[in-house]
PDB file of C-alpha atoms and ligand atoms in Angstrom:
ATOM      1  CA  MET M  25      -6.067   0.722  14.990  1.00  0.00           C
ATOM      2  CA  PHE M  26      -3.678   2.888  12.981  1.00  0.00           C
ATOM      3  CA  ASP M  27      -3.729   6.467  14.175  1.00  0.00           C
ATOM      4  CA  VAL M  28      -1.842   9.343  12.524  1.00  0.00           C
ATOM      5  CA  GLN M  29      -1.820  12.721  14.263  1.00  0.00           C
ATOM      6  CA  ASN M  30      -0.430  15.946  12.837  1.00  0.00           C
ATOM      7  CA  LEU M  31       2.060  14.152  10.837  1.00  0.00           C
ATOM      8  CA  GLY M  32       4.846  16.089   9.013  1.00  0.00           C
ATOM      9  CA  SER M  33       7.862  14.859   6.982  1.00  0.00           C
ATOM     10  CA  GLY M  34      10.142  15.715   4.163  1.00  0.00           C
ATOM     11  CA  TYR M  35      13.658  15.458   2.793  1.00  0.00           C
ATOM     12  CA  GLY M  36      16.629  17.478   3.966  1.00  0.00           C
ATOM     13  CA  ASP M  37      15.538  21.106   4.258  1.00  0.00           C
ATOM     14  CA  VAL M  38      12.387  20.530   2.295  1.00  0.00           C
ATOM     15  CA  GLN M  39       9.137  19.989   4.161  1.00  0.00           C
ATOM     16  CA  ILE M  40       6.767  17.878   1.976  1.00  0.00           C
ATOM     17  CA  LEU M  41       3.910  16.717   4.263  1.00  0.00           C
ATOM     18  CA  SER M  42       2.258  18.900   6.909  1.00  0.00           C
ATOM     19  CA  ASP M  43      -0.413  18.340   9.468  1.00  0.00           C
ATOM     20  CA  LEU M  44      -1.939  15.080   8.320  1.00  0.00           C
ATOM     21  CA  SER M  45      -4.380  13.506  10.832  1.00  0.00           C
ATOM     22  CA  PHE M  46      -6.407  10.451  10.088  1.00  0.00           C
ATOM     23  CA  GLU M  47      -7.217   6.984  11.384  1.00  0.00           C
ATOM     24  CA  VAL M  48      -7.345   3.735   9.508  1.00  0.00           C
ATOM     25  CA  GLY M  49      -9.644   0.922  10.569  1.00  0.00           C
ATOM     26  CA  ASN M  50     -10.680  -2.299   8.925  1.00  0.00           C
ATOM     27  CA  GLU M  51     -11.005  -0.790   5.466  1.00  0.00           C
ATOM     28  CA  ILE M  52      -9.335   0.255   2.289  1.00  0.00           C
ATOM     29  CA  LEU M  53      -8.274   3.863   2.639  1.00  0.00           C
ATOM     30  CA  ALA M  54      -7.249   5.397  -0.689  1.00  0.00           C
ATOM     31  CA  VAL M  55      -4.713   8.111  -0.803  1.00  0.00           C
ATOM     32  CA  LEU M  56      -5.275  10.043  -4.051  1.00  0.00           C
ATOM     33  CA  GLY M  57      -3.572  13.004  -5.458  1.00  0.00           C
ATOM     34  CA  ALA M  58      -1.713  14.319  -8.583  1.00  0.00           C
ATOM     35  CA  ASN M  59       1.845  13.432  -9.281  1.00  0.00           C
ATOM     36  CA  GLY M  60       4.071  15.090  -6.725  1.00  0.00           C
ATOM     37  CA  ALA M  61       1.203  15.507  -4.226  1.00  0.00           C
ATOM     38  CA  GLY M  62       3.143  13.493  -1.562  1.00  0.00           C
ATOM     39  CA  LYS M  63       1.576  10.036  -1.775  1.00  0.00           C
ATOM     40  CA  THR M  64       4.878   8.207  -1.816  1.00  0.00           C
ATOM     41  CA  THR M  65       6.315  10.419   0.907  1.00  0.00           C
ATOM     42  CA  LEU M  66       3.303   9.680   3.049  1.00  0.00           C
ATOM     43  CA  LEU M  67       3.511   5.880   2.545  1.00  0.00           C
ATOM     44  CA  SER M  68       7.287   5.829   3.130  1.00  0.00           C
ATOM     45  CA  THR M  69       6.874   7.923   6.269  1.00  0.00           C
ATOM     46  CA  LEU M  70       4.174   5.513   7.531  1.00  0.00           C
ATOM     47  CA  ALA M  71       6.544   2.599   6.759  1.00  0.00           C
ATOM     48  CA  LYS M  72       9.373   4.488   8.528  1.00  0.00           C
ATOM     49  CA  VAL M  73      11.605   4.520   5.495  1.00  0.00           C
ATOM     50  CA  VAL M  74      11.419   8.361   5.751  1.00  0.00           C
ATOM     51  CA  PRO M  75      11.573   9.619   9.389  1.00  0.00           C
ATOM     52  CA  VAL M  76       8.654  11.225  11.129  1.00  0.00           C
ATOM     53  CA  ARG M  77       9.417  14.926  11.762  1.00  0.00           C
ATOM     54  CA  GLU M  78       6.314  16.156  13.352  1.00  0.00           C
ATOM     55  CA  GLY M  79       3.300  14.528  14.931  1.00  0.00           C
ATOM     56  CA  SER M  80       2.823  10.817  15.757  1.00  0.00           C
ATOM     57  CA  ILE M  81       1.920   7.432  14.451  1.00  0.00           C
ATOM     58  CA  ALA M  82       0.252   4.808  16.683  1.00  0.00           C
ATOM     59  CA  TRP M  83      -0.383   1.231  15.843  1.00  0.00           C
ATOM     60  CA  GLN M  84      -2.572  -1.001  17.950  1.00  0.00           C
ATOM     61  CA  GLY M  85      -2.502   1.507  20.742  1.00  0.00           C
ATOM     62  CA  GLN M  86       1.288   2.002  20.854  1.00  0.00           C
ATOM     63  CA  ASP M  87       3.299   4.896  19.612  1.00  0.00           C
ATOM     64  CA  VAL M  88       5.495   3.756  16.695  1.00  0.00           C
ATOM     65  CA  SER M  89       6.773   7.159  15.523  1.00  0.00           C
ATOM     66  CA  ALA M  90      10.377   6.114  16.273  1.00  0.00           C
ATOM     67  CA  THR M  91       9.987   2.417  15.595  1.00  0.00           C
ATOM     68  CA  PRO M  92      12.345   1.182  12.818  1.00  0.00           C
ATOM     69  CA  ALA M  93      10.911  -0.279   9.568  1.00  0.00           C
ATOM     70  CA  TYR M  94      12.052  -3.851  10.187  1.00  0.00           C
ATOM     71  CA  GLU M  95      10.314  -3.863  13.583  1.00  0.00           C
ATOM     72  CA  LEU M  96       7.108  -2.620  12.053  1.00  0.00           C
ATOM     73  CA  SER M  97       7.114  -5.540   9.572  1.00  0.00           C
ATOM     74  CA  LYS M  98       7.465  -7.865  12.533  1.00  0.00           C
ATOM     75  CA  ARG M  99       4.425  -6.127  14.119  1.00  0.00           C
ATOM     76  CA  GLY M 100       2.158  -6.739  11.096  1.00  0.00           C
ATOM     77  CA  ILE M 101       2.709  -3.811   8.772  1.00  0.00           C
ATOM     78  CA  ALA M 102       3.757  -4.707   5.246  1.00  0.00           C
ATOM     79  CA  TYR M 103       4.951  -2.098   2.764  1.00  0.00           C
ATOM     80  CA  VAL M 104       5.040  -2.311  -1.009  1.00  0.00           C
ATOM     81  CA  PRO M 105       7.071   0.576  -2.434  1.00  0.00           C
ATOM     82  CA  GLN M 106       6.225   2.187  -5.766  1.00  0.00           C
ATOM     83  CA  GLU M 107       9.464   0.953  -7.268  1.00  0.00           C
ATOM     84  CA  GLY M 108      12.085  -1.685  -6.657  1.00  0.00           C
ATOM     85  CA  ASN M 109       9.603  -3.966  -4.875  1.00  0.00           C
ATOM     86  CA  VAL M 110      10.864  -7.334  -6.098  1.00  0.00           C
ATOM     87  CA  PHE M 111      14.332  -8.925  -6.456  1.00  0.00           C
ATOM     88  CA  PRO M 112      14.714  -9.352 -10.268  1.00  0.00           C
ATOM     89  CA  ASN M 113      17.355 -12.065 -10.131  1.00  0.00           C
ATOM     90  CA  LEU M 114      15.379 -14.279  -7.697  1.00  0.00           C
ATOM     91  CA  SER M 115      12.570 -16.558  -8.778  1.00  0.00           C
ATOM     92  CA  VAL M 116       8.898 -15.823  -8.033  1.00  0.00           C
ATOM     93  CA  ALA M 117       8.928 -18.559  -5.376  1.00  0.00           C
ATOM     94  CA  GLU M 118      12.145 -17.119  -3.807  1.00  0.00           C
ATOM     95  CA  ASN M 119      10.715 -13.621  -3.723  1.00  0.00           C
ATOM     96  CA  LEU M 120       7.579 -14.914  -2.038  1.00  0.00           C
ATOM     97  CA  SER M 121       9.592 -16.959   0.448  1.00  0.00           C
ATOM     98  CA  LEU M 122      11.363 -13.781   1.653  1.00  0.00           C
ATOM     99  CA  GLY M 123       7.964 -12.516   2.852  1.00  0.00           C
ATOM    100  CA  ALA M 124       7.662 -15.577   5.051  1.00  0.00           C
ATOM    101  CA  LEU M 125      10.713 -14.477   7.211  1.00  0.00           C
ATOM    102  CA  VAL M 126       8.213 -12.771   9.500  1.00  0.00           C
ATOM    103  CA  GLY M 127       5.054 -14.383  10.874  1.00  0.00           C
ATOM    104  CA  THR M 128       4.390 -17.768  12.332  1.00  0.00           C
ATOM    105  CA  ARG M 129       2.257 -19.819   9.943  1.00  0.00           C
ATOM    106  CA  SER M 130       3.978 -22.395   7.790  1.00  0.00           C
ATOM    107  CA  LYS M 131       5.507 -21.085   4.636  1.00  0.00           C
ATOM    108  CA  GLN M 132       3.733 -23.648   2.448  1.00  0.00           C
ATOM    109  CA  GLU M 133       0.397 -22.730   3.788  1.00  0.00           C
ATOM    110  CA  ARG M 134       1.028 -19.042   2.991  1.00  0.00           C
ATOM    111  CA  LEU M 135       2.457 -19.864  -0.446  1.00  0.00           C
ATOM    112  CA  ASP M 136      -0.630 -21.897  -1.296  1.00  0.00           C
ATOM    113  CA  GLU M 137      -2.848 -18.932  -0.354  1.00  0.00           C
ATOM    114  CA  VAL M 138      -0.941 -16.488  -2.423  1.00  0.00           C
ATOM    115  CA  TYR M 139      -0.863 -18.767  -5.416  1.00  0.00           C
ATOM    116  CA  ALA M 140      -4.655 -19.315  -5.082  1.00  0.00           C
ATOM    117  CA  LEU M 141      -5.097 -15.586  -5.082  1.00  0.00           C
ATOM    118  CA  PHE M 142      -2.636 -15.022  -8.017  1.00  0.00           C
ATOM    119  CA  PRO M 143      -2.750 -18.147 -10.221  1.00  0.00           C
ATOM    120  CA  ARG M 144      -0.375 -16.409 -12.669  1.00  0.00           C
ATOM    121  CA  LEU M 145       2.332 -16.433  -9.991  1.00  0.00           C
ATOM    122  CA  ALA M 146       1.807 -20.187  -9.490  1.00  0.00           C
ATOM    123  CA  GLU M 147       2.269 -20.766 -13.235  1.00  0.00           C
ATOM    124  CA  ARG M 148       5.478 -18.765 -13.189  1.00  0.00           C
ATOM    125  CA  LYS M 149       6.933 -19.745  -9.839  1.00  0.00           C
ATOM    126  CA  ASP M 150      10.285 -20.839 -11.158  1.00  0.00           C
ATOM    127  CA  GLN M 151      10.767 -17.880 -13.483  1.00  0.00           C
ATOM    128  CA  THR M 152      12.948 -14.897 -12.338  1.00  0.00           C
ATOM    129  CA  ALA M 153      10.960 -11.931 -11.130  1.00  0.00           C
ATOM    130  CA  GLY M 154      12.841  -9.807 -13.742  1.00  0.00           C
ATOM    131  CA  SER M 155      11.292 -11.775 -16.555  1.00  0.00           C
ATOM    132  CA  LEU M 156       7.682 -11.087 -15.421  1.00  0.00           C
ATOM    133  CA  SER M 157       5.410  -8.529 -17.187  1.00  0.00           C
ATOM    134  CA  GLY M 158       4.733  -5.276 -15.292  1.00  0.00           C
ATOM    135  CA  GLY M 159       1.375  -6.553 -14.002  1.00  0.00           C
ATOM    136  CA  GLU M 160       2.758  -9.851 -12.905  1.00  0.00           C
ATOM    137  CA  GLY M 161       5.624  -8.016 -11.150  1.00  0.00           C
ATOM    138  CA  GLN M 162       3.098  -5.961  -9.183  1.00  0.00           C
ATOM    139  CA  MET M 163       1.193  -9.119  -8.272  1.00  0.00           C
ATOM    140  CA  LEU M 164       4.431 -10.581  -6.969  1.00  0.00           C
ATOM    141  CA  ALA M 165       5.125  -7.497  -4.860  1.00  0.00           C
ATOM    142  CA  VAL M 166       1.673  -7.604  -3.358  1.00  0.00           C
ATOM    143  CA  GLY M 167       1.948 -11.340  -2.950  1.00  0.00           C
ATOM    144  CA  ARG M 168       5.229 -11.075  -1.091  1.00  0.00           C
ATOM    145  CA  ALA M 169       3.683  -8.511   1.237  1.00  0.00           C
ATOM    146  CA  LEU M 170       0.728 -10.851   1.923  1.00  0.00           C
ATOM    147  CA  MET M 171       3.248 -13.622   2.749  1.00  0.00           C
ATOM    148  CA  GLN M 172       4.041 -11.539   5.824  1.00  0.00           C
ATOM    149  CA  ASP M 173       0.488 -12.153   7.091  1.00  0.00           C
ATOM    150  CA  PRO M 174       0.125  -8.343   7.709  1.00  0.00           C
ATOM    151  CA  GLN M 175      -2.669  -6.697   9.491  1.00  0.00           C
ATOM    152  CA  LEU M 176      -1.942  -3.452   7.645  1.00  0.00           C
ATOM    153  CA  LEU M 177      -0.815  -3.334   4.046  1.00  0.00           C
ATOM    154  CA  LEU M 178       0.684  -0.159   2.578  1.00  0.00           C
ATOM    155  CA  LEU M 179       0.501  -0.195  -1.264  1.00  0.00           C
ATOM    156  CA  ASP M 180       2.144   2.555  -3.283  1.00  0.00           C
ATOM    157  CA  GLU M 181       0.612   2.861  -6.741  1.00  0.00           C
ATOM    158  CA  PRO M 182       0.412  -0.776  -7.600  1.00  0.00           C
ATOM    159  CA  SER M 183      -1.412   0.130 -10.860  1.00  0.00           C
ATOM    160  CA  ALA M 184       1.391   2.347 -12.212  1.00  0.00           C
ATOM    161  CA  GLY M 185       2.244   1.573 -15.804  1.00  0.00           C
ATOM    162  CA  LEU M 186      -0.319  -1.298 -16.091  1.00  0.00           C
ATOM    163  CA  SER M 187      -2.788  -1.838 -18.804  1.00  0.00           C
ATOM    164  CA  PRO M 188      -6.493  -1.435 -17.817  1.00  0.00           C
ATOM    165  CA  LEU M 189      -7.075  -5.143 -17.925  1.00  0.00           C
ATOM    166  CA  TYR M 190      -4.246  -5.780 -15.397  1.00  0.00           C
ATOM    167  CA  VAL M 191      -5.442  -2.933 -13.202  1.00  0.00           C
ATOM    168  CA  ASP M 192      -8.897  -4.558 -12.986  1.00  0.00           C
ATOM    169  CA  ILE M 193      -7.449  -7.943 -12.101  1.00  0.00           C
ATOM    170  CA  LEU M 194      -5.031  -6.542  -9.531  1.00  0.00           C
ATOM    171  CA  PHE M 195      -7.605  -4.351  -7.861  1.00  0.00           C
ATOM    172  CA  GLU M 196      -9.956  -7.329  -7.663  1.00  0.00           C
ATOM    173  CA  ASN M 197      -7.182  -9.345  -6.018  1.00  0.00           C
ATOM    174  CA  ILE M 198      -6.524  -6.494  -3.545  1.00  0.00           C
ATOM    175  CA  ALA M 199     -10.218  -6.216  -2.611  1.00  0.00           C
ATOM    176  CA  GLN M 200     -10.452  -9.976  -2.184  1.00  0.00           C
ATOM    177  CA  ALA M 201      -7.352 -10.157  -0.087  1.00  0.00           C
ATOM    178  CA  ARG M 202      -8.780  -7.525   2.213  1.00  0.00           C
ATOM    179  CA  LYS M 203     -12.056  -9.343   2.624  1.00  0.00           C
ATOM    180  CA  SER M 204     -10.698 -12.839   3.091  1.00  0.00           C
ATOM    181  CA  ARG M 205      -7.992 -11.638   5.582  1.00  0.00           C
ATOM    182  CA  ASN M 206      -9.923  -8.936   7.313  1.00  0.00           C
ATOM    183  CA  ILE M 207      -6.948  -6.501   7.177  1.00  0.00           C
ATOM    184  CA  SER M 208      -6.468  -2.773   6.755  1.00  0.00           C
ATOM    185  CA  ILE M 209      -5.069  -1.359   3.509  1.00  0.00           C
ATOM    186  CA  ILE M 210      -3.754   2.088   2.635  1.00  0.00           C
ATOM    187  CA  LEU M 211      -3.656   2.281  -1.125  1.00  0.00           C
ATOM    188  CA  ALA M 212      -1.953   5.257  -2.790  1.00  0.00           C
ATOM    189  CA  GLU M 213      -3.145   5.766  -6.330  1.00  0.00           C
ATOM    190  CA  GLN M 214      -3.347   8.208  -9.246  1.00  0.00           C
ATOM    191  CA  ASN M 215      -6.011   6.112 -10.884  1.00  0.00           C
ATOM    192  CA  ALA M 216      -8.958   7.786  -9.008  1.00  0.00           C
ATOM    193  CA  LYS M 217     -11.812   6.247 -10.914  1.00  0.00           C
ATOM    194  CA  LYS M 218     -10.745   2.614 -10.516  1.00  0.00           C
ATOM    195  CA  THR M 219      -9.664   3.227  -6.956  1.00  0.00           C
ATOM    196  CA  LEU M 220     -13.101   4.585  -5.966  1.00  0.00           C
ATOM    197  CA  GLU M 221     -14.555   1.169  -6.927  1.00  0.00           C
ATOM    198  CA  ILE M 222     -12.662  -0.709  -4.176  1.00  0.00           C
ATOM    199  CA  ALA M 223     -11.932   1.993  -1.545  1.00  0.00           C
ATOM    200  CA  ASP M 224     -14.045   2.443   1.588  1.00  0.00           C
ATOM    201  CA  ARG M 225     -12.718   6.017   2.227  1.00  0.00           C
ATOM    202  CA  VAL M 226     -10.664   8.506   0.298  1.00  0.00           C
ATOM    203  CA  LEU M 227      -8.020  10.913   1.378  1.00  0.00           C
ATOM    204  CA  VAL M 228      -6.866  13.513  -1.108  1.00  0.00           C
ATOM    205  CA  LEU M 229      -3.399  15.024  -0.890  1.00  0.00           C
ATOM    206  CA  SER M 230      -2.441  18.207  -2.679  1.00  0.00           C
ATOM    207  CA  LEU M 231       0.966  19.804  -2.070  1.00  0.00           C
ATOM    208  CA  GLY M 232       1.458  17.569   1.049  1.00  0.00           C
ATOM    209  CA  ARG M 233      -1.674  18.573   2.745  1.00  0.00           C
ATOM    210  CA  MET M 234      -4.971  16.818   3.186  1.00  0.00           C
ATOM    211  CA  HIS M 235      -7.865  18.284   1.204  1.00  0.00           C
ATOM    212  CA  LEU M 236     -10.517  15.734   1.674  1.00  0.00           C
ATOM    213  CA  LEU M 237     -11.304  12.612   3.820  1.00  0.00           C
ATOM    214  CA  GLU M 238     -14.609  10.900   3.310  1.00  0.00           C
ATOM    215  CA  PRO M 239     -16.352   7.756   2.328  1.00  0.00           C
ATOM    216  CA  ALA M 240     -15.813   6.667  -1.244  1.00  0.00           C
ATOM    217  CA  LYS M 241     -19.503   5.826  -1.644  1.00  0.00           C
ATOM    218  CA  GLY M 242     -21.328   8.798  -3.133  1.00  0.00           C
ATOM    219  CA  LEU M 243     -18.218  10.870  -3.697  1.00  0.00           C
ATOM    220  CA  SER M 244     -18.560  12.639  -7.019  1.00  0.00           C
ATOM    221  CA  MET M 245     -15.650  12.893  -9.426  1.00  0.00           C
ATOM    222  CA  LYS M 246     -16.336  16.566  -9.550  1.00  0.00           C
ATOM    223  CA  ARG M 247     -15.748  16.943  -5.824  1.00  0.00           C
ATOM    224  CA  LEU M 248     -12.748  14.736  -5.926  1.00  0.00           C
ATOM    225  CA  MET M 249     -11.143  16.619  -8.782  1.00  0.00           C
ATOM    226  CA  LYS M 250     -11.680  19.937  -7.016  1.00  0.00           C
ATOM    227  CA  ALA M 251      -9.764  18.580  -4.025  1.00  0.00           C
ATOM    228  CA  TYR M 252      -6.920  17.546  -6.390  1.00  0.00           C
ATOM    229  CA  HIS M 253      -6.412  21.035  -7.629  1.00  0.00           C
ATOM    230  CA  ILE M 254      -6.542  23.211  -4.528  1.00  0.00           C
TER     231      ILE M 254
HETATM  232  N1  ADP Y 301      14.142  11.815  -2.094  1.00  0.00           N
HETATM  233  C1  ADP Y 301      13.586  13.027  -2.330  1.00  0.00           C
HETATM  234  N2  ADP Y 301      14.295  14.147  -2.043  1.00  0.00           N
HETATM  235  C2  ADP Y 301      13.790  15.403  -2.236  1.00  0.00           C
HETATM  236  N3  ADP Y 301      12.498  15.604  -2.619  1.00  0.00           N
HETATM  237  C3  ADP Y 301      11.756  14.516  -2.884  1.00  0.00           C
HETATM  238  C4  ADP Y 301      12.266  13.167  -2.744  1.00  0.00           C
HETATM  239  N4  ADP Y 301      11.288  12.312  -3.106  1.00  0.00           N
HETATM  240  C5  ADP Y 301      10.231  13.065  -3.448  1.00  0.00           C
HETATM  241  N5  ADP Y 301      10.524  14.391  -3.381  1.00  0.00           N
HETATM  242  C6  ADP Y 301       9.622  15.457  -3.629  1.00  0.00           C
HETATM  243  O1  ADP Y 301       8.479  15.359  -2.760  1.00  0.00           O
HETATM  244  C7  ADP Y 301       7.332  15.818  -3.430  1.00  0.00           C
HETATM  245  C8  ADP Y 301       6.248  14.688  -3.261  1.00  0.00           C
HETATM  246  O2  ADP Y 301       6.698  13.580  -4.071  1.00  0.00           O
HETATM  247  P1  ADP Y 301       6.007  12.130  -3.855  1.00  0.00           P
HETATM  248  O3  ADP Y 301       5.833  11.850  -2.467  1.00  0.00           O
HETATM  249  O4  ADP Y 301       6.874  11.188  -4.732  1.00  0.00           O
HETATM  250  O5  ADP Y 301       4.631  12.396  -4.589  1.00  0.00           O
HETATM  251  P2  ADP Y 301       3.660  11.381  -5.316  1.00  0.00           P
HETATM  252  O6  ADP Y 301       3.940  10.007  -4.846  1.00  0.00           O
HETATM  253  O7  ADP Y 301       2.278  11.835  -4.913  1.00  0.00           O
HETATM  254  O8  ADP Y 301       3.879  11.552  -6.763  1.00  0.00           O
HETATM  255  C9  ADP Y 301       7.678  16.209  -4.839  1.00  0.00           C
HETATM  256  O9  ADP Y 301       7.788  17.548  -4.937  1.00  0.00           O
HETATM  257  C10 ADP Y 301       8.964  15.449  -4.999  1.00  0.00           C
HETATM  258  O10 ADP Y 301       9.829  16.197  -5.947  1.00  0.00           O
HETATM  259 MG1   MG Y 302       4.363   8.298  -5.855  1.00  0.00          MG
END
């Protein structure tokens, strides 16, 4: 479905990612790794915000290595960046509506689904996004991405800065969205323990290279942490 081969990327003269190869099917693939490991660089390269330098990315059988970001969103890939993922001066409803610019189903139908998944957003639909709590803001960012009716969702550290209670709620929502919509999700996270609870497979990055790729079930924290520190 989504096929990454020998991917490399970076910024200016600095190479950050090297030789990453993996496929993503109908699953939650967690991308774990310490701060600075390259998770954000990977997701932004997959979303084409950072250009592909080496290797290739194929989506639904077609090479998209040189396809621009806006074209990818039309083709069913939604990206939620780690920061700056909502428009603070627009209302919750307006932020969500922006997601409906791609896709074909009626906006109202999609809004109803997102509000059903995140009742807190429904309660706050006329509030500005900037007035939401951190957790609500992340729900809004994920909700807006879901408004695009994506088949692949790229989520960059949605739990960053959230209290444990919010992390639980948000992860439950993400797992539920995946099941009900039957989509693929690539979830970059630092919060390994929580992520293992909802991930199907785990990819560990360290210094921009892949150090582990295996099913989440049965993966011990010991083995996981060893991959972090290579
Ligand atoms: N815009 C940038 N320009 C130069 N280097 C960057 C930029 N963004 C990130 N980096 C560097 O890339 C490396 C990986 O960062 P990042 O992808 O943000 O990691 P993570 O998301 O895992 O914390 C770090 O060494 C970081 O300093
Ligand atoms: Mg990051």
